[in-house]
Coordinates of C-alpha atoms in Angstrom, one line a residue:
M1 CA 98.3 110.8 90.7
L2 CA 98.8 109.2 94.1
S3 CA 97.5 111.1 97.2
S4 CA 100.0 112.3 99.7
T5 CA 98.3 110.1 102.4
G6 CA 98.2 106.9 100.4
G7 CA 100.3 105.2 97.8
P8 CA 101.3 101.7 97.0
A9 CA 102.5 100.9 100.5
A10 CA 99.3 102.1 102.1
A11 CA 97.2 100.0 99.6
G12 CA 98.7 96.7 100.9
H13 CA 99.5 93.7 98.8
R14 CA 97.1 91.2 97.3
I15 CA 98.1 87.6 96.9
S16 CA 96.2 86.3 93.9
T17 CA 98.5 83.9 92.1
G18 CA 100.6 80.9 93.2
Q19 CA 103.7 83.0 92.4
D20 CA 102.5 85.8 94.7
L21 CA 101.9 83.2 97.5
Y22 CA 105.2 81.5 96.9
E23 CA 107.2 84.8 97.1
A24 CA 105.4 85.9 100.2
C25 CA 106.0 82.6 101.9
K26 CA 109.6 82.5 100.7
A27 CA 110.1 85.9 102.5
L28 CA 108.7 84.3 105.7
A29 CA 110.8 81.2 105.4
D30 CA 113.9 83.3 104.8
F31 CA 113.1 85.4 107.8
A32 CA 112.7 82.3 110.0
L33 CA 116.2 81.3 109.2
N34 CA 117.6 84.7 110.3
P35 CA 115.0 86.5 112.4
V36 CA 116.7 89.9 112.8
G37 CA 114.4 92.9 113.1
E38 CA 110.7 92.8 112.3
T39 CA 109.0 90.2 110.0
P40 CA 109.2 91.5 106.4
R41 CA 105.9 92.7 105.0
P42 CA 105.6 89.9 102.4
G43 CA 106.1 87.4 105.3
I44 CA 103.2 89.0 107.1
Y45 CA 101.1 88.6 103.9
C46 CA 101.9 84.9 103.8
R47 CA 100.8 84.5 107.5
Q48 CA 97.6 86.4 106.7
Y49 CA 96.8 84.3 103.7
I50 CA 97.4 81.0 105.6
A51 CA 95.3 82.3 108.5
G52 CA 92.5 83.3 106.1
Y53 CA 92.7 80.0 104.3
F54 CA 92.1 78.0 107.5
A55 CA 89.5 80.4 108.9
S56 CA 87.5 80.1 105.7
M57 CA 87.8 76.3 105.7
K58 CA 86.6 76.2 109.3
Y59 CA 83.7 78.5 108.5
V60 CA 82.7 76.2 105.6
H61 CA 83.2 73.2 107.9
D62 CA 80.9 74.7 110.6
D63 CA 78.2 75.8 108.1
N64 CA 76.2 73.0 106.6
D65 CA 74.5 75.3 104.0
A66 CA 77.9 76.5 102.8
Q67 CA 79.1 72.9 102.6
R68 CA 76.1 72.0 100.5
A69 CA 76.5 75.0 98.3
L70 CA 80.2 74.2 97.6
G71 CA 79.6 70.5 97.3
L72 CA 81.9 69.7 100.3
P73 CA 81.5 66.7 102.6
L74 CA 79.1 67.0 105.6
Y75 CA 80.9 64.4 107.7
S76 CA 83.9 65.0 109.9
Y77 CA 85.7 61.9 108.8
D78 CA 85.9 63.5 105.3
C79 CA 88.2 66.3 106.5
M80 CA 91.8 67.1 106.2
K81 CA 94.1 66.4 109.1
I82 CA 97.4 68.3 109.8
A83 CA 99.3 66.2 112.3
G84 CA 100.2 68.2 115.4
P85 CA 100.6 71.9 115.9
H86 CA 102.4 73.9 113.1
T87 CA 103.9 77.3 113.1
Y88 CA 103.3 79.7 110.2
D89 CA 107.0 79.1 109.2
Q90 CA 106.3 75.4 108.9
L91 CA 103.1 76.0 106.9
A92 CA 104.9 78.4 104.7
N93 CA 107.5 75.7 104.0
D94 CA 104.7 73.3 103.0
I95 CA 103.7 75.9 100.4
L96 CA 107.2 76.3 99.1
H97 CA 107.8 72.6 98.8
Q98 CA 104.6 72.1 96.8
A99 CA 105.4 75.0 94.5
E100 CA 108.9 73.6 93.9
W101 CA 107.5 70.0 93.3
Q102 CA 104.8 71.3 91.0
P103 CA 105.9 74.6 89.4
A104 CA 102.8 74.8 87.2
L105 CA 100.9 75.8 90.4
L106 CA 102.8 79.1 90.4
A107 CA 100.9 80.3 87.3
G108 CA 97.5 79.5 88.7
P109 CA 95.4 81.0 91.5
A110 CA 97.0 81.1 95.0
I111 CA 94.1 79.1 96.4
R112 CA 95.1 76.1 94.2
L113 CA 98.6 76.1 95.6
A114 CA 97.2 76.3 99.2
Q115 CA 94.8 73.5 98.4
V116 CA 97.6 71.2 97.2
A117 CA 99.8 72.1 100.1
F118 CA 97.1 71.7 102.8
G119 CA 94.3 69.8 101.2
S120 CA 91.0 70.9 99.8
K121 CA 88.9 69.4 102.5
P122 CA 87.8 71.4 105.5
P123 CA 90.0 70.9 108.6
C124 CA 88.7 68.7 111.4

C-alpha cells in the first residue's frame, strides 16, 4: 500500500538501462523542438544523468587513487575532448544518435550508452 504522502511520482525515476536513458533524452530532445511550458520530468532525468556522468568522470580525473583503482589513464592527454560548449539538448541528441546507430546498447546498462556517446575516458 502506498502512503498518502508518497507514491510513484514522489519516488523519482531511476535510469538504469540504455532504453531508460534513450527515452528520457528523447523527451528532452522533443521538448527542445517545441519548448512550451516546463521541461517534462523525463527530460529533467536526462539532464541529471548527463550532469552526473560528467561530474563523476571529473571526480575520477581529479583523483589519482580513483584512476588507479579503475585502471584509467593518469595523463591529461589520455582524456576525452568534446569540442566547444554543448547544451543538454545537444548532448541528449548525441545519446539518441548512438542508440539509433547501435540499438543493442538499449538493452544494456545506461552507462554503456553514455560511454559510447561521450567516450569512456575522463574529460580534460
